[in-house]
PDB file of C-alpha atoms in Angstrom:
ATOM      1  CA  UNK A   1      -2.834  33.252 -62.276  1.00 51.00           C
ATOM      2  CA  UNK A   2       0.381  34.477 -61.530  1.00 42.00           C
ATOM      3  CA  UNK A   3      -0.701  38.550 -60.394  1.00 48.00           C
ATOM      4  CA  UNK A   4      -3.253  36.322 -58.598  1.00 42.00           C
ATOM      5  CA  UNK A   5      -0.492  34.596 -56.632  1.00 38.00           C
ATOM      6  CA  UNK A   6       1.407  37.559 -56.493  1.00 38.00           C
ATOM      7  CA  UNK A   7      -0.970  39.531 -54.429  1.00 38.00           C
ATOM      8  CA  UNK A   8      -1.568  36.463 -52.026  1.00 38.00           C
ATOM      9  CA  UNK A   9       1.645  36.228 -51.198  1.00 49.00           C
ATOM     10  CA  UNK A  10       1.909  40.134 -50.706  1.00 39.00           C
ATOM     11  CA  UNK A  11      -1.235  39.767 -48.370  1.00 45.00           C
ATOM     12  CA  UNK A  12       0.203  36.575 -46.339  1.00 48.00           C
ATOM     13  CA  UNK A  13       3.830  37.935 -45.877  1.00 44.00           C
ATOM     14  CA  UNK A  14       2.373  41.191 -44.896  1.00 51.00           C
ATOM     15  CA  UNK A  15      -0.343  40.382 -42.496  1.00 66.00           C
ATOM     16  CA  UNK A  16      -0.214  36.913 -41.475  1.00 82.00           C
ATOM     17  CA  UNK A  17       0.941  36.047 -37.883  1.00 92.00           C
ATOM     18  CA  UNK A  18       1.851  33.204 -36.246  1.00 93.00           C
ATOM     19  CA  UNK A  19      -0.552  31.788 -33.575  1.00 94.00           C
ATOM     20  CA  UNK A  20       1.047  32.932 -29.858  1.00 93.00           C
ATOM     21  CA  UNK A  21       2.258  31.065 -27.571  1.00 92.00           C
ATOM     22  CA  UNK A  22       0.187  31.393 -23.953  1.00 91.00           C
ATOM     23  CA  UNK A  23       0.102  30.640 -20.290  1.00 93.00           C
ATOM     24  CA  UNK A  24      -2.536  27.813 -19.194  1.00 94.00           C
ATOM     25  CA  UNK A  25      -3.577  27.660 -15.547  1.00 95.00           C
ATOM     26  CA  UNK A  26      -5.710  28.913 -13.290  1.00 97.00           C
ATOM     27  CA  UNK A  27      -4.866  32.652 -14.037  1.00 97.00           C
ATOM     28  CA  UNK A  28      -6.248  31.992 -17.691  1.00 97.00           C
ATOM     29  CA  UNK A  29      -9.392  30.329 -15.935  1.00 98.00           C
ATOM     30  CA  UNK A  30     -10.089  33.677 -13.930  1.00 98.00           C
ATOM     31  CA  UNK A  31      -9.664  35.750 -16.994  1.00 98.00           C
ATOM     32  CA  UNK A  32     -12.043  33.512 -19.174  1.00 98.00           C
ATOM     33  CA  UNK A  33     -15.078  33.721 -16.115  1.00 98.00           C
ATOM     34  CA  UNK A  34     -14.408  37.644 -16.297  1.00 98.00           C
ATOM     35  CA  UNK A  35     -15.375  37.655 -19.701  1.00 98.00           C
ATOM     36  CA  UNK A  36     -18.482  35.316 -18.762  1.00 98.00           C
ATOM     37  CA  UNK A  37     -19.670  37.603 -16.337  1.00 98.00           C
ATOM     38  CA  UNK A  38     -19.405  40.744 -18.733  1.00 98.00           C
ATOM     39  CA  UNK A  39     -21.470  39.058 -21.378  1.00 98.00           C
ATOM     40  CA  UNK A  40     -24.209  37.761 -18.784  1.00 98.00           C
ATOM     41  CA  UNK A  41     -23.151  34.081 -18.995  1.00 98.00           C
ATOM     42  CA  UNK A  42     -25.765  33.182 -16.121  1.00 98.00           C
ATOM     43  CA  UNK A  43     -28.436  34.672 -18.423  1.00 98.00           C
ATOM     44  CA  UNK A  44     -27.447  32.801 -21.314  1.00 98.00           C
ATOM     45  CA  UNK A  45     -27.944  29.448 -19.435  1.00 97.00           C
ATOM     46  CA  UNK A  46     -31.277  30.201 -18.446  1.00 97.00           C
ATOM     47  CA  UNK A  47     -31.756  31.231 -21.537  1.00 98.00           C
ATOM     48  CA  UNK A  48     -34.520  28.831 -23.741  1.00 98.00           C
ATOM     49  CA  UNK A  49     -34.458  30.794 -27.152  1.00 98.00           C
ATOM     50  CA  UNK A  50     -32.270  32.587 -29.390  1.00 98.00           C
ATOM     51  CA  UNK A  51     -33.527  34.150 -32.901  1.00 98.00           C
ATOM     52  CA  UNK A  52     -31.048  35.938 -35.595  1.00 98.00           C
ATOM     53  CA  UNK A  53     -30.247  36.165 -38.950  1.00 98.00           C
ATOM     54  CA  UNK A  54     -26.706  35.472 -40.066  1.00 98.00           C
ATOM     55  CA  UNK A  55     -25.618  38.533 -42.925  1.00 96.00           C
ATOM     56  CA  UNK A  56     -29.601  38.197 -44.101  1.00 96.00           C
ATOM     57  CA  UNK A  57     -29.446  35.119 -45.597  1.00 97.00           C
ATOM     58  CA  UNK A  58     -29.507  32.014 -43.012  1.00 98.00           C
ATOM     59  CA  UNK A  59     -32.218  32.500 -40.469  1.00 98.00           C
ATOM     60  CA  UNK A  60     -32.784  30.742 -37.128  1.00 98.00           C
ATOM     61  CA  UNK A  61     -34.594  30.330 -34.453  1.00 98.00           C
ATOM     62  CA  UNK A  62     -32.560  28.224 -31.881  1.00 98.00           C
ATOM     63  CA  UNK A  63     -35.013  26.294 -28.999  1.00 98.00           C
ATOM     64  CA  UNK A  64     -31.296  25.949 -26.644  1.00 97.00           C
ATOM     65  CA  UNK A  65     -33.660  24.210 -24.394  1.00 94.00           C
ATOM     66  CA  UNK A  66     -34.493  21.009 -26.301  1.00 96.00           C
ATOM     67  CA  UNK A  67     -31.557  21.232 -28.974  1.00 96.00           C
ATOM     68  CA  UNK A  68     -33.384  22.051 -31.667  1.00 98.00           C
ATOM     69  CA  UNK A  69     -33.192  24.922 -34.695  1.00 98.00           C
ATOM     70  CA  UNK A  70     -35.209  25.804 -37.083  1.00 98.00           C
ATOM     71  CA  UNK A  71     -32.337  27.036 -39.908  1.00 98.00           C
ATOM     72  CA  UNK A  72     -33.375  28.362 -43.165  1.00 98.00           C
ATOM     73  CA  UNK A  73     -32.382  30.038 -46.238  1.00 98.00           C
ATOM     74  CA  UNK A  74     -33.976  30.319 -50.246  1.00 97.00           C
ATOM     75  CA  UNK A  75     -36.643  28.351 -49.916  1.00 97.00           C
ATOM     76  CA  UNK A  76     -35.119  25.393 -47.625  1.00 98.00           C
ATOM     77  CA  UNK A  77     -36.333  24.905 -43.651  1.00 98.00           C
ATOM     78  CA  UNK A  78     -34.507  22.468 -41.731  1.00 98.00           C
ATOM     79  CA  UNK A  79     -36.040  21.631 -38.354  1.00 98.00           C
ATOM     80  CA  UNK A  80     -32.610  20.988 -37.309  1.00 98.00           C
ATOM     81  CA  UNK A  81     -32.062  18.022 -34.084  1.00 98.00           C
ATOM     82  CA  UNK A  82     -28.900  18.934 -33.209  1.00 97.00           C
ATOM     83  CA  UNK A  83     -28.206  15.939 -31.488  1.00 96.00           C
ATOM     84  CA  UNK A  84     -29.317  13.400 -33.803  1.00 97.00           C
ATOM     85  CA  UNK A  85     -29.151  15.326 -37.107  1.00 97.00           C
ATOM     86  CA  UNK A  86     -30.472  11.732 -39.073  1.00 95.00           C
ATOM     87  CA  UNK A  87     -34.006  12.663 -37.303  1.00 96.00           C
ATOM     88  CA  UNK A  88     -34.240  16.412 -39.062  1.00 98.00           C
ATOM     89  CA  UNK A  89     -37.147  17.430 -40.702  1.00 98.00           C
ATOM     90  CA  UNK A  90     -36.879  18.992 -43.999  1.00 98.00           C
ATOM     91  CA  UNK A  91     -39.084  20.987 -46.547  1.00 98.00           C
ATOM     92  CA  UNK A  92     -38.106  22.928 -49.521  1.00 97.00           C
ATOM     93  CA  UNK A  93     -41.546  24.970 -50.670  1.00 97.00           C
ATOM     94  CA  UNK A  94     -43.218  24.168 -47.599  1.00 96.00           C
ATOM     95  CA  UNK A  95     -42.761  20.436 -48.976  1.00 97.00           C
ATOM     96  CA  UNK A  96     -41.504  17.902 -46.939  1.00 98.00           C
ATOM     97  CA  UNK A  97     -37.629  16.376 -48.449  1.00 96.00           C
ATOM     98  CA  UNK A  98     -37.697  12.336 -47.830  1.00 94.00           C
ATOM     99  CA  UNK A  99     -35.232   9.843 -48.708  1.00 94.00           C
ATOM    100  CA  UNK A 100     -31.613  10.576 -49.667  1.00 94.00           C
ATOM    101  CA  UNK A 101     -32.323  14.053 -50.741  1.00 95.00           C
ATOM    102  CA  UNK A 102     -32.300  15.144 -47.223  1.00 97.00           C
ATOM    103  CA  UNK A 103     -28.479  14.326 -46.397  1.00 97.00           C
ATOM    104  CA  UNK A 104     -26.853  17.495 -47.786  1.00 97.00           C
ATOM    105  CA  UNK A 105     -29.172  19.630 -46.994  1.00 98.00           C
ATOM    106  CA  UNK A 106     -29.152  18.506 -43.216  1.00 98.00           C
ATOM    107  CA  UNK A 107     -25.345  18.561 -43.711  1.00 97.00           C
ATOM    108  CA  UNK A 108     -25.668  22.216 -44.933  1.00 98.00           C
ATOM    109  CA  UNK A 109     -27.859  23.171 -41.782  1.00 98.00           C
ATOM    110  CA  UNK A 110     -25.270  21.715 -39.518  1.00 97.00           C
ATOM    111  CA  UNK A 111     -22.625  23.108 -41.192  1.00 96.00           C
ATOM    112  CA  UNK A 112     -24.143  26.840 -41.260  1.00 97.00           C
ATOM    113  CA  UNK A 113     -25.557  26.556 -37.400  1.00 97.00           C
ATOM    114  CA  UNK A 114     -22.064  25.017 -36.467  1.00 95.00           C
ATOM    115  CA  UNK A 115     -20.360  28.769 -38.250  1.00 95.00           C
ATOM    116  CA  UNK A 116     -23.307  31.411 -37.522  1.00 97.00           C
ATOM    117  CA  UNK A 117     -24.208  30.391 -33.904  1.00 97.00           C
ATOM    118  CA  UNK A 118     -20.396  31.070 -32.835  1.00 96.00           C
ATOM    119  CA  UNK A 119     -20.538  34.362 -34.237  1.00 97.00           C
ATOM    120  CA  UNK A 120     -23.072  34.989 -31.769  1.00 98.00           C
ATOM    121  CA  UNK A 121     -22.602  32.876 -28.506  1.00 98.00           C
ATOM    122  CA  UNK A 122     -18.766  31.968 -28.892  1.00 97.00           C
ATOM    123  CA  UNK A 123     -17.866  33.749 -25.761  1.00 98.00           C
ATOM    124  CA  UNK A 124     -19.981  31.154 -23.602  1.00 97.00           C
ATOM    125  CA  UNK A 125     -17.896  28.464 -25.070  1.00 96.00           C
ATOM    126  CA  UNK A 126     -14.862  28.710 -23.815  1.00 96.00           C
ATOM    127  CA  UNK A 127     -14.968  26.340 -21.290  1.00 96.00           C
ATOM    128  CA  UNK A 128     -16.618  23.553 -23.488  1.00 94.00           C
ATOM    129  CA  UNK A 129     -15.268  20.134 -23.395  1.00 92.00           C
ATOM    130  CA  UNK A 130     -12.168  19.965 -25.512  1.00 92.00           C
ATOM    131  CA  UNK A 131     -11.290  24.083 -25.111  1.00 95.00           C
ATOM    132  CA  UNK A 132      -7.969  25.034 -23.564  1.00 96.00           C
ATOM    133  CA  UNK A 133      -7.123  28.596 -22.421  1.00 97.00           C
ATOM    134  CA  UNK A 134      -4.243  30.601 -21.801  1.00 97.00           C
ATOM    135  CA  UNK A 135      -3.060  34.039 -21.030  1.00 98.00           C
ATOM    136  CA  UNK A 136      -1.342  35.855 -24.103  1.00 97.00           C
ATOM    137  CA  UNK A 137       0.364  39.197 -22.885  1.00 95.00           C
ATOM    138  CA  UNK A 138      -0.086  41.922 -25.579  1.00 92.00           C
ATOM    139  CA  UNK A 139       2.656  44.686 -26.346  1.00 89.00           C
ATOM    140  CA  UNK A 140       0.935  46.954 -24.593  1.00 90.00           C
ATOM    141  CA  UNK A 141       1.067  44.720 -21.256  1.00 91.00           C
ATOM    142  CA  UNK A 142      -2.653  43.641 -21.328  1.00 93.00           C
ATOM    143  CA  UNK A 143      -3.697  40.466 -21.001  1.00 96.00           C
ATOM    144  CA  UNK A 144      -5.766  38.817 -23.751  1.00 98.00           C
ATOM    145  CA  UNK A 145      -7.518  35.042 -23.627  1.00 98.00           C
ATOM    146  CA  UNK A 146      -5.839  32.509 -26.244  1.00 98.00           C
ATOM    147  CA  UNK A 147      -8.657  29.704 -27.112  1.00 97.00           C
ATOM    148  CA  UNK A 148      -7.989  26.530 -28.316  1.00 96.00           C
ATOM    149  CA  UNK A 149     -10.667  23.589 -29.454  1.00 93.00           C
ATOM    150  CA  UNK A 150      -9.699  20.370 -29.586  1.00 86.00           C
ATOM    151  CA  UNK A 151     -12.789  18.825 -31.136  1.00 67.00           C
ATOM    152  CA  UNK A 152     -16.903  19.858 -31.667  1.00 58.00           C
ATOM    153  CA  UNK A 153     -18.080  22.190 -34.306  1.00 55.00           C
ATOM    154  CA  UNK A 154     -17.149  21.842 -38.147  1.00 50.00           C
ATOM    155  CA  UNK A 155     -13.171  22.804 -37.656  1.00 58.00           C
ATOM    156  CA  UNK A 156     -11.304  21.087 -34.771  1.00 67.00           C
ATOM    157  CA  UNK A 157      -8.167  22.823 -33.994  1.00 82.00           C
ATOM    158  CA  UNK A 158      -9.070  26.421 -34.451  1.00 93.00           C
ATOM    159  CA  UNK A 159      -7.945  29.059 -32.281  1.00 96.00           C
ATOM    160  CA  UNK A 160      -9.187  32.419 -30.885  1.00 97.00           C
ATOM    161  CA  UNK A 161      -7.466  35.223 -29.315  1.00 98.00           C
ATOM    162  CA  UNK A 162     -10.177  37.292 -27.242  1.00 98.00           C
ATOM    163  CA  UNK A 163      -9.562  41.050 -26.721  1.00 98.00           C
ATOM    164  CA  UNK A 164     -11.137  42.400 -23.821  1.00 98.00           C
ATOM    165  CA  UNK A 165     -12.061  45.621 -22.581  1.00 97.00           C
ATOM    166  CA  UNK A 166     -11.218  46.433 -18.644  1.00 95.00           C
ATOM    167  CA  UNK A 167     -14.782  45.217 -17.899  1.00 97.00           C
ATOM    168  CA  UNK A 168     -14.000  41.773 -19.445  1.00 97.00           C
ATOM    169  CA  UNK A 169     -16.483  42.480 -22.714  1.00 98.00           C
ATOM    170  CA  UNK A 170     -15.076  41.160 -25.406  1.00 98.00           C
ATOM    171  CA  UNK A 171     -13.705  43.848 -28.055  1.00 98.00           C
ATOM    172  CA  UNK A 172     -12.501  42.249 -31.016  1.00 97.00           C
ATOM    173  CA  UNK A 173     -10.819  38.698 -31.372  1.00 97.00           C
ATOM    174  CA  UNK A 174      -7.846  37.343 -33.841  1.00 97.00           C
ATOM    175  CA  UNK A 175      -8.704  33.885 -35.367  1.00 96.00           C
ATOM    176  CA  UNK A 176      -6.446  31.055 -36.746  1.00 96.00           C
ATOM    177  CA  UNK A 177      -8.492  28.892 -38.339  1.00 94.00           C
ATOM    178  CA  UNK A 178      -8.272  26.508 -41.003  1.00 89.00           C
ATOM    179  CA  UNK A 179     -10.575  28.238 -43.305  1.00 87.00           C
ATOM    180  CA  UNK A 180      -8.756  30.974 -43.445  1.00 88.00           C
ATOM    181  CA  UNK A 181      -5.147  30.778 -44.909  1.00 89.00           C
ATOM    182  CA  UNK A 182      -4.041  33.803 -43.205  1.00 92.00           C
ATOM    183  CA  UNK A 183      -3.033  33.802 -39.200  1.00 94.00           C
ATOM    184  CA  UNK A 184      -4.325  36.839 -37.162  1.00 95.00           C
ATOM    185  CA  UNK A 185      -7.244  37.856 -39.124  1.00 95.00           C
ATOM    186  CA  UNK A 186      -9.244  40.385 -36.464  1.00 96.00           C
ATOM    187  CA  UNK A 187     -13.040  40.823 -36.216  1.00 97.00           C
ATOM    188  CA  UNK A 188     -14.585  42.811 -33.873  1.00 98.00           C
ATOM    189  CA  UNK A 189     -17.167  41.906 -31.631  1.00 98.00           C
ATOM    190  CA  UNK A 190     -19.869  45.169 -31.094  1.00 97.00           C
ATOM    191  CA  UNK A 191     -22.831  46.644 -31.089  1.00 97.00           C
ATOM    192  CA  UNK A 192     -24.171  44.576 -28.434  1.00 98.00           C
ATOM    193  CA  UNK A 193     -27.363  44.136 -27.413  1.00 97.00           C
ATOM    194  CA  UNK A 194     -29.005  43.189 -23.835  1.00 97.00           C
ATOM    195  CA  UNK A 195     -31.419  40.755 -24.848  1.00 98.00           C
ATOM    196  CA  UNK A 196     -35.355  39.973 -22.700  1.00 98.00           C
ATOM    197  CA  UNK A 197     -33.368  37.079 -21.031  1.00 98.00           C
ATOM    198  CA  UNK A 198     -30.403  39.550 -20.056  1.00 98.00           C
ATOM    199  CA  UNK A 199     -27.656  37.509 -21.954  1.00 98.00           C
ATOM    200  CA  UNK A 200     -25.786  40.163 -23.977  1.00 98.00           C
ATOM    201  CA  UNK A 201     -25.049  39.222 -27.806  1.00 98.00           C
ATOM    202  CA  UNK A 202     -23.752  40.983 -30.634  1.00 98.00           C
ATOM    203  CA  UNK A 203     -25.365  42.472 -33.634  1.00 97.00           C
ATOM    204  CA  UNK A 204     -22.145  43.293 -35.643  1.00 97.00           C
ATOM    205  CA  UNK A 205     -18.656  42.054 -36.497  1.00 98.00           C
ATOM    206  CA  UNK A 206     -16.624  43.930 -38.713  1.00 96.00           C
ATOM    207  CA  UNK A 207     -13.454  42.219 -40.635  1.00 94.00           C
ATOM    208  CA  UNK A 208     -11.166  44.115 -42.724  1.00 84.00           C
ATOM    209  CA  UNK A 209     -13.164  43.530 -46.011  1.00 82.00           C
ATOM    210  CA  UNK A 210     -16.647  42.941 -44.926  1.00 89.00           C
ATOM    211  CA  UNK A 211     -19.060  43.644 -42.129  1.00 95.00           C
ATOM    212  CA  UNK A 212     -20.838  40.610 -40.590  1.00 96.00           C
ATOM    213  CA  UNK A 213     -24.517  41.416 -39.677  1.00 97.00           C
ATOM    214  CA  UNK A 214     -26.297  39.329 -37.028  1.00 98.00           C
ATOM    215  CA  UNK A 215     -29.735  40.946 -37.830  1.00 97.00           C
ATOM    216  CA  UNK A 216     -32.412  41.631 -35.234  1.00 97.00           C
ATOM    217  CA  UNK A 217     -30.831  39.150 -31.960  1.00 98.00           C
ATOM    218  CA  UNK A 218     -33.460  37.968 -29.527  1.00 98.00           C
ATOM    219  CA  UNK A 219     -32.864  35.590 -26.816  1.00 98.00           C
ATOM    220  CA  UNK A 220     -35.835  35.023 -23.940  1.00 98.00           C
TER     221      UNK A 220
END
């Protein structure tokens, strides 16, 4: 409707951004493996298991170790192979799926793992295959980390602008991302916990019109 397209337009004039421009190099390297160390990076890679439940709806329990999730929500479980999705398990009532009828909902569990587990680990990604990084200078003279993937996950393309405190944690980031029609959308990145395996991960992210719960994080 037209007040509909009205008040988008007021939104994307007034807070979209356009994506920055950054320095690549090794200077952007050093920054990124600051942030690694304050989140515990060496942890995380040791780390076999990670449990959480996405805004207490999709629920998983991630064995990083052998690439496999369980991912469920309503009354689906999808024993998720993340490397072969075709050889998933599915039940819906504690009754196996067969046939055809598993393709979307294996699609589904890829699709919500792919979103929900880089709300929680995406800091330990930044130096995936297909990631550049570059150093954005902020008005007030700080440095923040501009991330860039080229390919993997559901959205190839997307970009991340990490804000960091002085110890490297990140604070908040800025996405553009294609699933969001507005540039420079910020969510915060807090409330973190030190998990059994000493890899920190967050419990909350807060947007400007909704709060993003991670529910109880474990990782051992």
């Amino acid at each position: 409707t037209l007040p509909s397209l009205l008040f988008f337009g007021f939104v994307y004039f007034k807070y979209n951004e356009e994506l920055p421009k950054g320095t690549s190099g090794p200077e952007a390297d050093v920054l990124a493996q600051k942030m690694l160390r304050a989140v515990h990076h060496e942890a995380y890679q040791n780390t076999d298991y990670l449990e959480w439940t996405f805004k207490g709806i999709h629920h998983y329990k991630w064995n990083k170790a052998k690439q496999h999730v369980d991912v469920s929500w309503e009354n689906i479980v999808v024993m998720l192979n993340i490397q072969e999705p075709e050889k998933s398990i599915v039940k819906r009532n504690d009754i196996e799926v067969v046939g055809d009828a598993t393709t979307p909902l294996i699609e589904k569990a890829v699709g919500y793992f792919n979103n929900d587990s880089f709300w929680l680990v995406a800091p330990h990604k930044v130096f995936d295959d297909g990631v550049t990084r570059s150093i954005v200078t902020q008005e007030d003279g700080s440095e923040a980390l501009l991330v860039t993937y080229s390919k993997g996950g559901n959205t190839p393309g997307d970009s991340y602008l990490w804000i960091l405190d002085e110890t490297g944690l990140p604070v908040k980031y800025k996405m553009w991302v294609s699933i969001i029609p507005i540039g420079g959308v910020e969510a915060t990145w807090e409330d973190w916990k030190t998990t059994e395996s000493g890899v920190l991960l967050p419990a909350k992210h807060q947007l400007r019109i909704m709060e993003l719960d991670m529910g109880n994080v474990k990782a051992w």
